[in-house]
mmCIF file of C-alpha atoms and ligand atoms in Angstrom:
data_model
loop_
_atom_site.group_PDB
_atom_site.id
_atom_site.type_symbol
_atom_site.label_atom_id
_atom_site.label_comp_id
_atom_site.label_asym_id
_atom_site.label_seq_id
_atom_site.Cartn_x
_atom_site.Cartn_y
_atom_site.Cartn_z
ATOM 1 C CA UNK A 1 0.000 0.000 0.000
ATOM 2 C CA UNK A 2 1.471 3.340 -0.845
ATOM 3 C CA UNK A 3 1.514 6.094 1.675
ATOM 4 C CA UNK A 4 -0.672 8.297 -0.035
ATOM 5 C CA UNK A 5 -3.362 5.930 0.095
ATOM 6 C CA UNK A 6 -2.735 4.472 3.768
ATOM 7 C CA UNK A 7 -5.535 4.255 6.434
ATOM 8 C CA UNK A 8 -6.256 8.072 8.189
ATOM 9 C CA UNK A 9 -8.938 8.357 10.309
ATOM 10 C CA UNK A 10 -10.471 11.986 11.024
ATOM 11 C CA UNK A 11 -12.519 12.313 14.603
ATOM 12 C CA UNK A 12 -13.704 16.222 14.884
ATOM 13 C CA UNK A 13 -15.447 15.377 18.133
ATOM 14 C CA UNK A 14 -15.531 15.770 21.736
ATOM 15 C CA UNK A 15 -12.816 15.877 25.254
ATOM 16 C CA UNK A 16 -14.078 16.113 28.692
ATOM 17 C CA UNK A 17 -12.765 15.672 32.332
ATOM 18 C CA UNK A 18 -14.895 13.226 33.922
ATOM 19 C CA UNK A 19 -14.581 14.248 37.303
ATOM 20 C CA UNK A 20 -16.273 11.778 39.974
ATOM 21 C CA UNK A 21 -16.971 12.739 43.787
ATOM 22 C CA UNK A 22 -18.013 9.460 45.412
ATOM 23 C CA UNK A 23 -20.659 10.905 47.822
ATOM 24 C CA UNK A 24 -22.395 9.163 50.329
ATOM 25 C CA UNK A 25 -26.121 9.627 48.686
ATOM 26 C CA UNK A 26 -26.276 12.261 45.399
ATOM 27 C CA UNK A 27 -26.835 15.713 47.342
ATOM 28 C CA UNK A 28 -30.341 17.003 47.811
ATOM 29 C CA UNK A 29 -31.353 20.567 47.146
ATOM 30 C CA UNK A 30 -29.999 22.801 49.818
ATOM 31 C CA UNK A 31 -27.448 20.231 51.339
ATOM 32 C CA UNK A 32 -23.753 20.544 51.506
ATOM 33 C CA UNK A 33 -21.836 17.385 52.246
ATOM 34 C CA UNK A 34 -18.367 15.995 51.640
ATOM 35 C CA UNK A 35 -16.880 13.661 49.172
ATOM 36 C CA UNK A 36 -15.517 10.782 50.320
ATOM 37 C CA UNK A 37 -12.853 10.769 46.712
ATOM 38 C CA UNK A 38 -12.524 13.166 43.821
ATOM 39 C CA UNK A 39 -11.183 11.006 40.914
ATOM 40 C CA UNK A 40 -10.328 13.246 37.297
ATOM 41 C CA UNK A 41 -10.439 10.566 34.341
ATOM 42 C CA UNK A 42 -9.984 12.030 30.439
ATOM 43 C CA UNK A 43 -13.587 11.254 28.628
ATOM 44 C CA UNK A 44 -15.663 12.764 26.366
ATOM 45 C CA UNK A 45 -16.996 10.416 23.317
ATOM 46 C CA UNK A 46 -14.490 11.740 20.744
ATOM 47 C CA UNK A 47 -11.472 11.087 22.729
ATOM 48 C CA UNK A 48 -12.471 7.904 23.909
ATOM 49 C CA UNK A 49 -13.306 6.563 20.250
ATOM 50 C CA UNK A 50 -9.556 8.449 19.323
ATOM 51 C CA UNK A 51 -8.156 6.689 22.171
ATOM 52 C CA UNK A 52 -9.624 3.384 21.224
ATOM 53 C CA UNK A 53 -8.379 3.885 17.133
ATOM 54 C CA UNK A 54 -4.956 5.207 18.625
ATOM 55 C CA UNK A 55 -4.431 2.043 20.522
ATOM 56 C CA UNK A 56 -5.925 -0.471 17.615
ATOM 57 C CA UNK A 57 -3.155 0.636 16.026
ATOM 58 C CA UNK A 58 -4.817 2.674 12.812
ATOM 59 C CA UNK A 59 -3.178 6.442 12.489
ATOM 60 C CA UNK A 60 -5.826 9.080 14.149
ATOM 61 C CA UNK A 61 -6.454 12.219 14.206
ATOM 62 C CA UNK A 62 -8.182 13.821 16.878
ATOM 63 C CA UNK A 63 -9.815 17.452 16.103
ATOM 64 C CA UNK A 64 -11.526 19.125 18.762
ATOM 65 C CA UNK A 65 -11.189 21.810 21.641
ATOM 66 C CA UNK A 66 -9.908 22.056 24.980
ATOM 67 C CA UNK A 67 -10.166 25.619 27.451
ATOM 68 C CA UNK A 68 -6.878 26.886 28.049
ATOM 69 C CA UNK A 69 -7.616 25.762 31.832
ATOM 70 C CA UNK A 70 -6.823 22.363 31.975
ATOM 71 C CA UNK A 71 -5.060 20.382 28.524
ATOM 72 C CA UNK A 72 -3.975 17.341 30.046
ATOM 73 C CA UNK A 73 -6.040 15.019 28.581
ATOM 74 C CA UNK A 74 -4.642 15.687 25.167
ATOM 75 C CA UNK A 75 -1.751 14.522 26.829
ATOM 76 C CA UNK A 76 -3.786 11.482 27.700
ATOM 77 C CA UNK A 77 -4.750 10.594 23.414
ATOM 78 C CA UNK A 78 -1.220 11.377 22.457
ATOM 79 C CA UNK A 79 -0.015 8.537 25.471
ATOM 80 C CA UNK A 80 -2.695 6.452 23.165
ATOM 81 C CA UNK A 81 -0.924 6.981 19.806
ATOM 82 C CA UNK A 82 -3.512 10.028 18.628
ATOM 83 C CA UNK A 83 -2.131 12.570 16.576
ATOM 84 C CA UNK A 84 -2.873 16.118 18.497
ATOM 85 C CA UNK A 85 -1.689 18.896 16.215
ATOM 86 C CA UNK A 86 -5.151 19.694 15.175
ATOM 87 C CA UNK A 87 -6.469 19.647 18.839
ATOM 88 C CA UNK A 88 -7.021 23.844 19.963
ATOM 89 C CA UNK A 89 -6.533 25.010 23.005
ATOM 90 C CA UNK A 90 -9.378 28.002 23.327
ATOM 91 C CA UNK A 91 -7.809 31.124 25.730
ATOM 92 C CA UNK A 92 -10.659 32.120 27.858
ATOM 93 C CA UNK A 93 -12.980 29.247 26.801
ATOM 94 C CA UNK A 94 -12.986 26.221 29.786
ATOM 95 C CA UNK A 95 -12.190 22.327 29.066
ATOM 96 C CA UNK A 96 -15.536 20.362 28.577
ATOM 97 C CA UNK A 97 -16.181 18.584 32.190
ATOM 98 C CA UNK A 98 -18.850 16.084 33.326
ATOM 99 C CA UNK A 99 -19.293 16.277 37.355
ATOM 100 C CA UNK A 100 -20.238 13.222 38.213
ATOM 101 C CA UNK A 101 -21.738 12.007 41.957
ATOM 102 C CA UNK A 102 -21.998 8.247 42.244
ATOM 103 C CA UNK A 103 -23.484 7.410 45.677
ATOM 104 C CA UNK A 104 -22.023 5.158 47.836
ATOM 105 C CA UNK A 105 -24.705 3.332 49.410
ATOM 106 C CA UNK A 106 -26.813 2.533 45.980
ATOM 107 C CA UNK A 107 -24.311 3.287 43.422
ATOM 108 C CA UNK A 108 -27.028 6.059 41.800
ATOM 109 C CA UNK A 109 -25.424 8.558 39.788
ATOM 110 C CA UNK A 110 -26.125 11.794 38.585
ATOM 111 C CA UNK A 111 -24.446 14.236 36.314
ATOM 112 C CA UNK A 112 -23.584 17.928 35.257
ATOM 113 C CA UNK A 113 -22.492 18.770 32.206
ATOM 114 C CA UNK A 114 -20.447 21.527 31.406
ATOM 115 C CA UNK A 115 -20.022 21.642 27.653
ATOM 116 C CA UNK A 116 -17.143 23.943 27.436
ATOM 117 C CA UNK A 117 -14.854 24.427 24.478
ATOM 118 C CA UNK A 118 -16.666 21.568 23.116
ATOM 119 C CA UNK A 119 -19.091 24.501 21.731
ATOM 120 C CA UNK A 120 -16.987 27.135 21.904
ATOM 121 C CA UNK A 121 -17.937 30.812 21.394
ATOM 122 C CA UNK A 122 -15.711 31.531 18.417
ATOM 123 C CA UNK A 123 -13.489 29.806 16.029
ATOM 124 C CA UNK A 124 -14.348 25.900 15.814
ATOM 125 C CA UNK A 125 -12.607 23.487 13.898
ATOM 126 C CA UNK A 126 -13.731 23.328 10.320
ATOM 127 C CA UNK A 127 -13.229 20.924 7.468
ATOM 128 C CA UNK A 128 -10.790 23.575 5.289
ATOM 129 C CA UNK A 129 -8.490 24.638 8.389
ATOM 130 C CA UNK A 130 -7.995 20.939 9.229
ATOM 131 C CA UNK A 131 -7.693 19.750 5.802
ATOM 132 C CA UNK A 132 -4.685 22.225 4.864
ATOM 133 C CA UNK A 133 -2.987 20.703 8.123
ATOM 134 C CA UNK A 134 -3.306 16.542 7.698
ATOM 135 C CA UNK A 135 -0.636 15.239 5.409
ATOM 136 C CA UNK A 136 -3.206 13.663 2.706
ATOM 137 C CA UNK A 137 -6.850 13.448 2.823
ATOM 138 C CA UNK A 138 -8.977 11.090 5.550
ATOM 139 C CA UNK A 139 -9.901 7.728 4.782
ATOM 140 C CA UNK A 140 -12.284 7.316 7.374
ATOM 141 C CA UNK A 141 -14.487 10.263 9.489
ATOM 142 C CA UNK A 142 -15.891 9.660 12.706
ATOM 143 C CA UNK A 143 -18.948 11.984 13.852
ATOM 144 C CA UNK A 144 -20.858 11.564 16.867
ATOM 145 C CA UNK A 145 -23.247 14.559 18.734
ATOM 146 C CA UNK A 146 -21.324 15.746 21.489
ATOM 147 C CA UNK A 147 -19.932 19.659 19.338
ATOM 148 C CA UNK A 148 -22.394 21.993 17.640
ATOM 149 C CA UNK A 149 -24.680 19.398 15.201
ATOM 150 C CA UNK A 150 -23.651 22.612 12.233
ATOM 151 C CA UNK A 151 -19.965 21.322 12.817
ATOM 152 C CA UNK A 152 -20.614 17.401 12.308
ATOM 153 C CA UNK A 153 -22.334 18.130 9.165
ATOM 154 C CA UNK A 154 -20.184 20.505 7.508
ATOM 155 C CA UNK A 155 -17.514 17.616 8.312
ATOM 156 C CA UNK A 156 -19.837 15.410 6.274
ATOM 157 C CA UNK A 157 -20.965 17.130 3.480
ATOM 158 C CA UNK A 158 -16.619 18.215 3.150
ATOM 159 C CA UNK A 159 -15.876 14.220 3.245
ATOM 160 C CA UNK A 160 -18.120 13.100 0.830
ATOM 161 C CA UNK A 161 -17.717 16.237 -1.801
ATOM 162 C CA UNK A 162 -13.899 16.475 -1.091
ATOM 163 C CA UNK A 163 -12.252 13.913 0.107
ATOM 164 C CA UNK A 164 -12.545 11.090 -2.723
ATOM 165 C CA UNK A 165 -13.732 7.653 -1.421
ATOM 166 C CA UNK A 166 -13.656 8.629 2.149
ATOM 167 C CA UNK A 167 -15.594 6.449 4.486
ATOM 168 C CA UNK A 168 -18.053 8.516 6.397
ATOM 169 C CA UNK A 169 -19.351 6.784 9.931
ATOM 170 C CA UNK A 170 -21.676 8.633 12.511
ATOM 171 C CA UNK A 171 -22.825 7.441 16.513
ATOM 172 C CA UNK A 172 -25.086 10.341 16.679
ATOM 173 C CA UNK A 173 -25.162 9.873 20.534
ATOM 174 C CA UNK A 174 -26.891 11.834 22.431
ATOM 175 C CA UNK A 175 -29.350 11.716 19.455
ATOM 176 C CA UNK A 176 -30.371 14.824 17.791
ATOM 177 C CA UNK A 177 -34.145 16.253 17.861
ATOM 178 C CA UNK A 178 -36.524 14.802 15.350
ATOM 179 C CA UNK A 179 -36.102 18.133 13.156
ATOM 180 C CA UNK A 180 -32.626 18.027 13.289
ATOM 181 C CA UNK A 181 -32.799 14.033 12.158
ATOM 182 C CA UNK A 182 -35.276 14.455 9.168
ATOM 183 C CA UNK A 183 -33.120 16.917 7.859
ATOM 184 C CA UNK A 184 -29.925 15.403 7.983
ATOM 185 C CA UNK A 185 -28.451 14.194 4.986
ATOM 186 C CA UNK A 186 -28.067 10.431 5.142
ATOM 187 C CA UNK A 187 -27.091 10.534 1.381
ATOM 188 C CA UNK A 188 -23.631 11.425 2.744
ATOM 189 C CA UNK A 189 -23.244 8.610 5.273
ATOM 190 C CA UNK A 190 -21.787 5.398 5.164
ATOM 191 C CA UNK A 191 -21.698 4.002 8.668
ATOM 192 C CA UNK A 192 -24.401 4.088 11.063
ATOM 193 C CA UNK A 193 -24.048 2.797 14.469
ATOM 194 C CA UNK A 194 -26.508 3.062 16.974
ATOM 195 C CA UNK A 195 -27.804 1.031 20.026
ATOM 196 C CA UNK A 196 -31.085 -0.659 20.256
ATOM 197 C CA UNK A 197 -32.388 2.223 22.248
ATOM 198 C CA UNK A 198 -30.974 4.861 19.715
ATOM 199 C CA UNK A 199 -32.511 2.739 16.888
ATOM 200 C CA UNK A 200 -36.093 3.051 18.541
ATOM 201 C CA UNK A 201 -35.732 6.671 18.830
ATOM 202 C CA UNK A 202 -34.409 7.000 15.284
ATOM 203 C CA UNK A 203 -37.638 4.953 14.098
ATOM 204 C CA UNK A 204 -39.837 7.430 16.012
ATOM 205 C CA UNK A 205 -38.220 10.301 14.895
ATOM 206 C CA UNK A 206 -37.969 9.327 10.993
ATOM 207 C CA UNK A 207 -41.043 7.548 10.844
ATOM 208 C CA UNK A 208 -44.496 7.546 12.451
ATOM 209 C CA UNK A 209 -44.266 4.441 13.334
ATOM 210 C CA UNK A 210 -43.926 3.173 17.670
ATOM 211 C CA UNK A 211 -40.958 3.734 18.952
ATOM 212 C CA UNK A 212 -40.856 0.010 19.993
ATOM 213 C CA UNK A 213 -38.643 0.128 22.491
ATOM 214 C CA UNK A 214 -35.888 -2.577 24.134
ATOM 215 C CA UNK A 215 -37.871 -5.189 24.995
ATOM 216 C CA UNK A 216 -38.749 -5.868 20.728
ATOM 217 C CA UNK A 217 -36.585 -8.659 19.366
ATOM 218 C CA UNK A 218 -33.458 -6.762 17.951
ATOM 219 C CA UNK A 219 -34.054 -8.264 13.998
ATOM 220 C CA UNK A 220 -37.437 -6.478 14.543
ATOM 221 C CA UNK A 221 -35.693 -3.077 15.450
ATOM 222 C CA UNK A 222 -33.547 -3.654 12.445
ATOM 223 C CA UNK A 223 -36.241 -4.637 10.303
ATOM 224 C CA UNK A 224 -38.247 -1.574 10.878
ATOM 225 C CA UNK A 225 -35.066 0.403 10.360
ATOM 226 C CA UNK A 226 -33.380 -0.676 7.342
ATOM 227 C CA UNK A 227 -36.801 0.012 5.509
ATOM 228 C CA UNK A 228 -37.314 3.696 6.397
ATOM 229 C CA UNK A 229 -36.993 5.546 3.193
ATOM 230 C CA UNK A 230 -34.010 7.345 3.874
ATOM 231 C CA UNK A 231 -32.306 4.351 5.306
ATOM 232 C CA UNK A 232 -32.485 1.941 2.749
ATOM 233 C CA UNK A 233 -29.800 3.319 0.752
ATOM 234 C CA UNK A 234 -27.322 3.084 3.851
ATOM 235 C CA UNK A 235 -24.145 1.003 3.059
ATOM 236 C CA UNK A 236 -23.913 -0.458 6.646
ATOM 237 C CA UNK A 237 -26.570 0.431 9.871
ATOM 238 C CA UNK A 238 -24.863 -1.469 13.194
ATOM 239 C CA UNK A 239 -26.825 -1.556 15.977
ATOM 240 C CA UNK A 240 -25.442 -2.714 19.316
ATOM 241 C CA UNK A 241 -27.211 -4.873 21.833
ATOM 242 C CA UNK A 242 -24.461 -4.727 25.110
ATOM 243 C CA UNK A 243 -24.398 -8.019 26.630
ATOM 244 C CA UNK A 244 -26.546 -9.667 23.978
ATOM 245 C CA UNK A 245 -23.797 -8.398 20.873
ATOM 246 C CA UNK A 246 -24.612 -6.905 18.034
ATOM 247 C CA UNK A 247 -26.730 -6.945 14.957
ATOM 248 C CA UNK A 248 -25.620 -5.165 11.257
ATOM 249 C CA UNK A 249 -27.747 -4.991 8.285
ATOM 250 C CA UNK A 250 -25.580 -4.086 5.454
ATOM 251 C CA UNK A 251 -26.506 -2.953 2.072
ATOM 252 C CA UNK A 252 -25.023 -5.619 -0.726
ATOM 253 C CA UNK A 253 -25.419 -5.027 -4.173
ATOM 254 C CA UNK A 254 -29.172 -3.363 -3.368
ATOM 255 C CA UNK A 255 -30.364 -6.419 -1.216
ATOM 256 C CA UNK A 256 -29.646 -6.493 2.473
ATOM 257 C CA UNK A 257 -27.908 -8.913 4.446
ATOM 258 C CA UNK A 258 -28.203 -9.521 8.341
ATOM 259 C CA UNK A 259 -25.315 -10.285 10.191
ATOM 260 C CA UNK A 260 -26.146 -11.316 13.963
ATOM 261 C CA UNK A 261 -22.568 -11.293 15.892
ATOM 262 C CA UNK A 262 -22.924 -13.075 19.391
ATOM 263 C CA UNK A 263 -21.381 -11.200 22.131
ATOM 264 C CA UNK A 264 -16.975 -12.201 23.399
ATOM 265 C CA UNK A 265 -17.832 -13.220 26.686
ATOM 266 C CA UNK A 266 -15.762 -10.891 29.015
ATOM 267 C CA UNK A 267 -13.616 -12.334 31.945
ATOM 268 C CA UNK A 268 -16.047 -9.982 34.440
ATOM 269 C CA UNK A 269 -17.938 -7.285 34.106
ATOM 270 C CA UNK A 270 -16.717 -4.271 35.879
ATOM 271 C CA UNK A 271 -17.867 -1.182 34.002
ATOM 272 C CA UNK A 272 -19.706 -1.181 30.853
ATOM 273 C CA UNK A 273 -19.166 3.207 30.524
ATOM 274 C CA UNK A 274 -17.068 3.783 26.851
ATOM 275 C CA UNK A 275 -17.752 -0.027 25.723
ATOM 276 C CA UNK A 276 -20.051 1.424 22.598
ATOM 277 C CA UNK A 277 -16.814 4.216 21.944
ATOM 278 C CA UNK A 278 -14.363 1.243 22.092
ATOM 279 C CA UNK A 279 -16.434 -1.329 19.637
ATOM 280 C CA UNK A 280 -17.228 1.782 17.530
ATOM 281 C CA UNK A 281 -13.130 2.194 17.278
ATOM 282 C CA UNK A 282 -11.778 -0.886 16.720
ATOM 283 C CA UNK A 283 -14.719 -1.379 14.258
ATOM 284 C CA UNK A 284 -13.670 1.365 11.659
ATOM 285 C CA UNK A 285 -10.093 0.347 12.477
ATOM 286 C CA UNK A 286 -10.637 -3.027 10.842
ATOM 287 C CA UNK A 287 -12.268 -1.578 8.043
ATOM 288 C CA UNK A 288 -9.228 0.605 7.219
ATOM 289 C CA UNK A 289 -6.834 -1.771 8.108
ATOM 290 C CA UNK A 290 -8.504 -4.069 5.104
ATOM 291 C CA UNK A 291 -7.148 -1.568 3.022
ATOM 292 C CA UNK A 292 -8.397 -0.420 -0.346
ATOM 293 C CA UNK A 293 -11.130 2.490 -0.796
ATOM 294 C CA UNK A 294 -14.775 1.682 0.651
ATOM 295 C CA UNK A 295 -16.706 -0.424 2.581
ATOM 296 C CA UNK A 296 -16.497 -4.352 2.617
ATOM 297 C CA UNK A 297 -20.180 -6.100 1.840
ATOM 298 C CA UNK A 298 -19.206 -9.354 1.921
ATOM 299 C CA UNK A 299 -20.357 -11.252 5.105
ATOM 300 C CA UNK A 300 -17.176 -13.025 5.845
ATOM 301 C CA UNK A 301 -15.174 -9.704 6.295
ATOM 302 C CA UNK A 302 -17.726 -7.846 7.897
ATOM 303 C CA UNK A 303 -18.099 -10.718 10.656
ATOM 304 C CA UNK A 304 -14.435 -10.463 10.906
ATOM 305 C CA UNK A 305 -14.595 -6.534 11.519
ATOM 306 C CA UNK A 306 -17.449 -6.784 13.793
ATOM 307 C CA UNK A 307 -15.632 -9.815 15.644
ATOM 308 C CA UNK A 308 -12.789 -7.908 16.844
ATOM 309 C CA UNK A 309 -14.739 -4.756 17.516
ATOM 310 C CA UNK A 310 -16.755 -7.297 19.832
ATOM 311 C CA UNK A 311 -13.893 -8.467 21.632
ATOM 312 C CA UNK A 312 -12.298 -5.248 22.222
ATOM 313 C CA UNK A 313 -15.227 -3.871 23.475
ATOM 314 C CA UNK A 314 -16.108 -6.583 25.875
ATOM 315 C CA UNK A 315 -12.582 -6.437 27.152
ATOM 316 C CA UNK A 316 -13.495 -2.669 28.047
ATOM 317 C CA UNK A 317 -16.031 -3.878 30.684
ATOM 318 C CA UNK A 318 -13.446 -5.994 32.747
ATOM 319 C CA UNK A 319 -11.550 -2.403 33.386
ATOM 320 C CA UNK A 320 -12.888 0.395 35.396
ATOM 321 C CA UNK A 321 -13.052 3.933 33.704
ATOM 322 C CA UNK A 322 -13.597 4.598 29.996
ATOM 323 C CA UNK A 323 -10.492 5.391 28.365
ATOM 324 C CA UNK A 324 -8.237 3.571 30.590
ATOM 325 C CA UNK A 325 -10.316 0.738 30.000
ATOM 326 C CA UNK A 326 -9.474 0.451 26.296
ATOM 327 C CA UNK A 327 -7.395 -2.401 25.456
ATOM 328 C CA UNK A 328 -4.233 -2.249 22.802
ATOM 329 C CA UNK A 329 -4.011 -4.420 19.571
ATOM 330 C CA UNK A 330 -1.733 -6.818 20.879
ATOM 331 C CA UNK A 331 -4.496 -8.056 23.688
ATOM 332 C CA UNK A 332 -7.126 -7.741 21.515
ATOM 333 C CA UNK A 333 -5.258 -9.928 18.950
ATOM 334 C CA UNK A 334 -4.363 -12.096 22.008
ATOM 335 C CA UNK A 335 -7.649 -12.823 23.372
ATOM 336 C CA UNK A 336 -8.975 -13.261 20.044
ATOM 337 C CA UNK A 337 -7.342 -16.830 19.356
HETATM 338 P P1 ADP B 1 -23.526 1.866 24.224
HETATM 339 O O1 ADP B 1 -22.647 2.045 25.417
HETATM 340 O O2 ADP B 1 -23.216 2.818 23.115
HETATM 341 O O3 ADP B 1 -24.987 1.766 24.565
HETATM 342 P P2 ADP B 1 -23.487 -1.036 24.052
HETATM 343 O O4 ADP B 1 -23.855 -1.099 25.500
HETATM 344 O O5 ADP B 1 -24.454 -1.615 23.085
HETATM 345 O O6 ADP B 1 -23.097 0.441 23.598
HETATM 346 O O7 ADP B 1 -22.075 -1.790 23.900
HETATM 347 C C1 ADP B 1 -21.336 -1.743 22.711
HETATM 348 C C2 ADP B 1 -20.727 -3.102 22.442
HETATM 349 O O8 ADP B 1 -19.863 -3.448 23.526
HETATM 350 C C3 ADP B 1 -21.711 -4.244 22.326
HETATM 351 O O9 ADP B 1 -22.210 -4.373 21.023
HETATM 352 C C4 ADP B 1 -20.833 -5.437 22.725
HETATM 353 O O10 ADP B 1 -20.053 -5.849 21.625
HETATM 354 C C5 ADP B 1 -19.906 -4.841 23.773
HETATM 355 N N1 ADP B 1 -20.426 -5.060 25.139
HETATM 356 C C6 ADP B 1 -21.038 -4.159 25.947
HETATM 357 N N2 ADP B 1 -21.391 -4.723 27.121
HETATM 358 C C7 ADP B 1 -20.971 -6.014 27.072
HETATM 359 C C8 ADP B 1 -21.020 -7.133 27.962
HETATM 360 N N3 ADP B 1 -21.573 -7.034 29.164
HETATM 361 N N4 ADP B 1 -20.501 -8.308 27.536
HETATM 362 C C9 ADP B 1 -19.927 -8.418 26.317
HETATM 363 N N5 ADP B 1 -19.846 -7.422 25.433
HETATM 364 C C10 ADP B 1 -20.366 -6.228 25.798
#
């Protein structure tokens, strides 16, 4: 494979500090009381999904914003093998941060979001300022929803006009309004991956059908999916089921084909928080590691690709945290014998 032509994966997305207080209950209105531990852990879905392509092995680019306040956990991606150059650091703007209170006696959590340079006031990454900075075009874009929506999509529209053959993949988590999802322009993607709960939503949103929740068999879910208008022309839609795996219905030659992959049965589970970020990772890094422009449609290589996602991911849940929890090629490659 010549350079020009090897695997570069774009992610203009997301960093937080997760910052957890274990508390004895979550504080009520009008209470003060004291944490029992403070810990500070890097997060944020785009770094964790950078982290997890970093450490798969694929080169990754990581384009997003932290406040001039606290940059250590770009620190953190570049210990993971992310490329950082495109990362800003915003003077007066603040470093995205989730507060986090997890209560001791019932393990109950609730959270505060602080959104941060993640939407910051001026001056966002955009597809021309990164694109005169990477040495050759992406191969591969990862979206999710965590900057503006305006941002994702003008990263979209850039990849599929622009940059020739690039492979365009999307985890629009948290999910956007209905609005915002009818007039999003699914022509330009190539990878969906949602889970079962996204997928209902999705349905509701695009449709007017029932939302049909978690409890309908996951081949239903898909079912009702795949056939929305605006779906059917979707290369790949991979829905994830946690414990029970994950489903994909990809698009082959016009017809659909349904591949079921049964979950890689982890060792214990610990903590299940950046599993979807990890699978989502080391799914796109098999793709680009096949090589070649595109996505694969045959079932054979897609169950490969959706294998190791499977077992990287469920190696995630043995490990506390999110992004320290993501396991490196060589163990994935290990456990995968
Ligand atoms: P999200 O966190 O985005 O909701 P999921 O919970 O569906 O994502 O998890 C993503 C993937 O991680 C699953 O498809 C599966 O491969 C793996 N996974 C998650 N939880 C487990 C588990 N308990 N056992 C095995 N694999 C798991």
């Amino acid at each position: 494979m010549s350079s020009s032509s090897a695997p570069l994966v774009l992610v203009p997305s997301s960093i937080n500090i997760d910052e957890t207080f274990a508390v004895p209950h979550i504080v009520r209105p009008g209470e003060t009381i004291s944490s029992l531990d403070l810990t500070s852990r890097p997060g944020g879905k785009g770094a964790n999904v950078s982290a997890a392509l970093g450490l798969s092995g694929v080169e990754t680019w990581f384009a997003g914003n932290v406040g001039s306040d606290a940059t250590w956990p770009l620190d953190e991606l570049k210990k993971r093998g992310v490329k950082t150059d495109l990362a800003g650091v915003l003077e007066g703007e603040k470093t995205g941060r989730a507060f986090i209170q997890i209560g001791e006696g019932d393990g109950e959590n609730s959270i505060v979001l602080l959104k941060g340079a993640n939407f910051p006031s001026s001056s966002d990454v955009t597809p021309d300022s990164v694109s005169s900075q990477l040495p050759r075009p992406p191969t591969h874009l990862v979206l999710q929803n965590e900057v503006p929506l305006s941002t994702t999509a003008s990263f979209q529209s850039h990849a599929r006009k622009e940059w020739q053959g690039c492979v365009t993949v999307w985890n629009p988590s948290p999910l956007p309004t209905r609005d915002e999802l009818r007039s999003w322009k699914w022509d330009e993607l190539d990878v969906l991956i949602v889970n079962q709960g996204e997928a209902a939503d999705l349905i509701a949103a695009l449709s007017e059908g029932e939302a049909g929740g978690d409890k309908e068999e996951p081949e239903e879910t898909m079912r009702r999916l795949s056939s929305i208008e605006s779906m059917r022309q979707l290369p790949w839609i991979v829905m994830t089921l946690g414990a029970r795996g994950v489903l994909a219905s990809i698009n082959s030659g016009g017809d659909r084909i349904l591949i079921s992959q049964p979950p890689h049965k982890p060792k214990q589970v610990r903590d299940t928080t950046g599993a979807g970020d990890t699978f989502a990772g080391y799914l796109v890094s098999s793709v680009a590691m096949l090589g070649g422009k595109g996505l694969p449609a045959e079932r054979e290589v897609v169950e490969k690709c959706l294998r190791r996602a499977g077992v990287a991911a469920a190696m995630a849940v043995e490990i506390k945290g999110a992004m320290e929890s993501i396991p490196g090629e060589e163990r994935v490659e290990q456990r995968m014998k």
